[in-house]
Amino acid sequence: MGRLILEYLEGNRIYVCKKCRIHLTNFQNRISKNFKGGTGQAYLFEQGINYHVGLPVDKDLLTGKHTVQDLMCNGCCEIIGWKYIKAFRDSEKYKEGKIIIEKYFIEKIKWK
Ligand SMILES: [Zn+2]
C-alpha cells in the first residue's frame, strides 16, 4: 500500500472511528439506521472516506444473497462494516455501491 492520505469531511456532524478517531462519513451520507451487523445496530451510508475493502464474497443475509466486501478503517485496520457490491433480489438493488458501518465502531462528533 502507498502512503496513507487522510481526508476530512465537510459538515458539522461527522462519524469517526471510535478506536482511532479518523473521519469515516457524515450525517448527510446516512440513509438508514435500520440495519443489523455482527455487533448490533448498523447504519447504511451513501459513501464514506478513509477506508479500504477486502475481496468480494457472496453472503446469504437476512434479505437474500449479496456480494459484499469487508470495510476496513484506514487508521486502525479494524473491520467496521461492509460494502454492498451486488444484490441478487431486485428489492435490494438500492444498496449496491453503498456501505454499512456498525454503530459499535463509530461515534458521532461535532466538527468545527
Ligand atoms: Zn480506525
mmCIF file of C-alpha atoms and ligand atoms in Angstrom:
data_model
loop_
_atom_site.group_PDB
_atom_site.id
_atom_site.type_symbol
_atom_site.label_atom_id
_atom_site.label_comp_id
_atom_site.label_asym_id
_atom_site.label_seq_id
_atom_site.Cartn_x
_atom_site.Cartn_y
_atom_site.Cartn_z
ATOM 1 C CA MET A 1 0.000 0.000 0.000
ATOM 2 C CA GLY A 2 1.066 3.564 -0.647
ATOM 3 C CA ARG A 3 1.334 6.495 1.672
ATOM 4 C CA LEU A 4 -1.612 6.992 3.956
ATOM 5 C CA ILE A 5 -3.550 10.061 2.918
ATOM 6 C CA LEU A 6 -6.231 11.161 5.314
ATOM 7 C CA GLU A 7 -9.235 13.055 4.138
ATOM 8 C CA TYR A 8 -11.511 15.274 6.141
ATOM 9 C CA LEU A 9 -15.205 15.852 5.732
ATOM 10 C CA GLU A 10 -17.360 18.926 5.443
ATOM 11 C CA GLY A 11 -20.334 19.401 7.688
ATOM 12 C CA ASN A 12 -20.692 19.583 11.420
ATOM 13 C CA ARG A 13 -21.877 16.073 12.221
ATOM 14 C CA ILE A 14 -19.124 13.608 11.429
ATOM 15 C CA TYR A 15 -18.892 9.902 12.128
ATOM 16 C CA VAL A 16 -15.398 8.943 13.282
ATOM 17 C CA CYS A 17 -13.779 5.599 14.068
ATOM 18 C CA LYS A 18 -14.179 5.017 17.810
ATOM 19 C CA LYS A 19 -10.731 3.464 18.036
ATOM 20 C CA CYS A 20 -8.501 5.823 16.007
ATOM 21 C CA ARG A 21 -10.775 8.913 15.528
ATOM 22 C CA ILE A 22 -10.315 9.051 11.759
ATOM 23 C CA HIS A 23 -13.218 10.607 9.795
ATOM 24 C CA LEU A 24 -15.303 7.923 8.078
ATOM 25 C CA THR A 25 -18.510 9.557 6.894
ATOM 26 C CA ASN A 26 -21.028 12.189 7.895
ATOM 27 C CA PHE A 27 -24.671 12.747 8.708
ATOM 28 C CA GLN A 28 -25.503 13.890 5.158
ATOM 29 C CA ASN A 29 -24.471 10.481 3.821
ATOM 30 C CA ARG A 30 -26.608 8.489 6.242
ATOM 31 C CA ILE A 31 -29.505 6.735 4.517
ATOM 32 C CA SER A 32 -30.842 4.432 7.225
ATOM 33 C CA LYS A 33 -30.257 3.404 10.833
ATOM 34 C CA ASN A 34 -32.316 0.301 10.335
ATOM 35 C CA PHE A 35 -29.638 -2.330 9.702
ATOM 36 C CA LYS A 36 -28.049 -5.072 11.756
ATOM 37 C CA GLY A 37 -24.439 -6.209 11.893
ATOM 38 C CA GLY A 38 -22.451 -8.659 13.988
ATOM 39 C CA THR A 39 -22.295 -6.219 16.901
ATOM 40 C CA GLY A 40 -25.894 -4.962 16.712
ATOM 41 C CA GLN A 41 -27.266 -1.825 15.096
ATOM 42 C CA ALA A 42 -25.662 -0.700 11.865
ATOM 43 C CA TYR A 43 -26.111 2.291 9.558
ATOM 44 C CA LEU A 44 -26.381 2.410 5.787
ATOM 45 C CA PHE A 45 -24.380 5.251 4.210
ATOM 46 C CA GLU A 46 -24.249 6.555 0.659
ATOM 47 C CA GLN A 47 -20.460 6.756 0.863
ATOM 48 C CA GLY A 48 -17.520 7.375 3.143
ATOM 49 C CA ILE A 49 -13.804 8.089 3.196
ATOM 50 C CA ASN A 50 -10.631 6.717 4.770
ATOM 51 C CA TYR A 51 -11.483 3.053 4.391
ATOM 52 C CA HIS A 52 -10.365 0.173 2.223
ATOM 53 C CA VAL A 53 -12.155 -3.010 1.222
ATOM 54 C CA GLY A 54 -11.451 -6.732 1.180
ATOM 55 C CA LEU A 55 -12.116 -9.274 -1.536
ATOM 56 C CA PRO A 56 -15.706 -9.661 -2.767
ATOM 57 C CA VAL A 57 -17.562 -12.629 -1.251
ATOM 58 C CA ASP A 58 -21.118 -13.911 -1.640
ATOM 59 C CA LYS A 59 -23.107 -13.993 1.583
ATOM 60 C CA ASP A 60 -26.616 -15.123 2.447
ATOM 61 C CA LEU A 61 -28.020 -12.283 4.516
ATOM 62 C CA LEU A 62 -31.481 -11.861 6.035
ATOM 63 C CA THR A 63 -32.538 -10.055 2.867
ATOM 64 C CA GLY A 64 -31.136 -12.640 0.453
ATOM 65 C CA LYS A 65 -27.889 -13.272 -1.331
ATOM 66 C CA HIS A 66 -25.476 -10.369 -1.726
ATOM 67 C CA THR A 67 -21.912 -9.891 -2.893
ATOM 68 C CA VAL A 68 -20.143 -7.855 -0.221
ATOM 69 C CA GLN A 69 -16.674 -6.688 0.746
ATOM 70 C CA ASP A 70 -15.368 -6.156 4.264
ATOM 71 C CA LEU A 71 -14.827 -2.491 5.082
ATOM 72 C CA MET A 72 -11.651 -1.651 6.988
ATOM 73 C CA CYS A 73 -10.662 1.599 8.651
ATOM 74 C CA ASN A 74 -7.528 3.138 7.123
ATOM 75 C CA GLY A 75 -6.364 4.324 10.530
ATOM 76 C CA CYS A 76 -6.502 1.139 12.610
ATOM 77 C CA CYS A 77 -7.449 -1.582 10.054
ATOM 78 C CA GLU A 78 -10.400 -2.689 12.161
ATOM 79 C CA ILE A 79 -13.243 -4.266 10.168
ATOM 80 C CA ILE A 80 -16.038 -1.781 10.743
ATOM 81 C CA GLY A 81 -18.694 -2.939 8.306
ATOM 82 C CA TRP A 82 -19.145 -3.960 4.711
ATOM 83 C CA LYS A 83 -19.829 -2.648 1.229
ATOM 84 C CA TYR A 84 -22.630 -3.970 -0.979
ATOM 85 C CA ILE A 85 -21.345 -4.813 -4.430
ATOM 86 C CA LYS A 86 -24.301 -6.745 -5.778
ATOM 87 C CA ALA A 87 -27.769 -7.628 -4.529
ATOM 88 C CA PHE A 88 -29.454 -10.618 -6.152
ATOM 89 C CA ARG A 89 -33.021 -9.569 -5.303
ATOM 90 C CA ASP A 90 -34.487 -6.595 -7.170
ATOM 91 C CA SER A 91 -35.901 -5.164 -3.952
ATOM 92 C CA GLU A 92 -32.388 -4.901 -2.509
ATOM 93 C CA LYS A 93 -30.666 -3.326 -5.536
ATOM 94 C CA TYR A 94 -30.761 0.140 -3.958
ATOM 95 C CA LYS A 95 -27.966 -0.965 -1.601
ATOM 96 C CA GLU A 96 -25.450 -1.657 -4.368
ATOM 97 C CA GLY A 97 -22.357 0.522 -4.053
ATOM 98 C CA LYS A 98 -23.369 1.701 -0.585
ATOM 99 C CA ILE A 99 -21.704 0.926 2.717
ATOM 100 C CA ILE A 100 -22.733 -0.363 6.109
ATOM 101 C CA ILE A 101 -20.882 0.729 9.227
ATOM 102 C CA GLU A 102 -21.737 -0.869 12.529
ATOM 103 C CA LYS A 103 -22.695 1.621 15.217
ATOM 104 C CA TYR A 104 -20.369 -0.102 17.678
ATOM 105 C CA PHE A 105 -17.304 1.072 15.727
ATOM 106 C CA ILE A 106 -18.229 4.712 15.189
ATOM 107 C CA GLU A 107 -19.042 7.801 17.132
ATOM 108 C CA LYS A 108 -20.800 10.948 16.010
ATOM 109 C CA ILE A 109 -18.901 14.141 16.738
ATOM 110 C CA LYS A 110 -19.471 17.830 16.221
ATOM 111 C CA TRP A 111 -16.855 19.304 13.891
ATOM 112 C CA LYS A 112 -15.956 22.995 13.517
HETATM 113 ZN ZN ZN B 1 -9.933 3.273 12.963
#
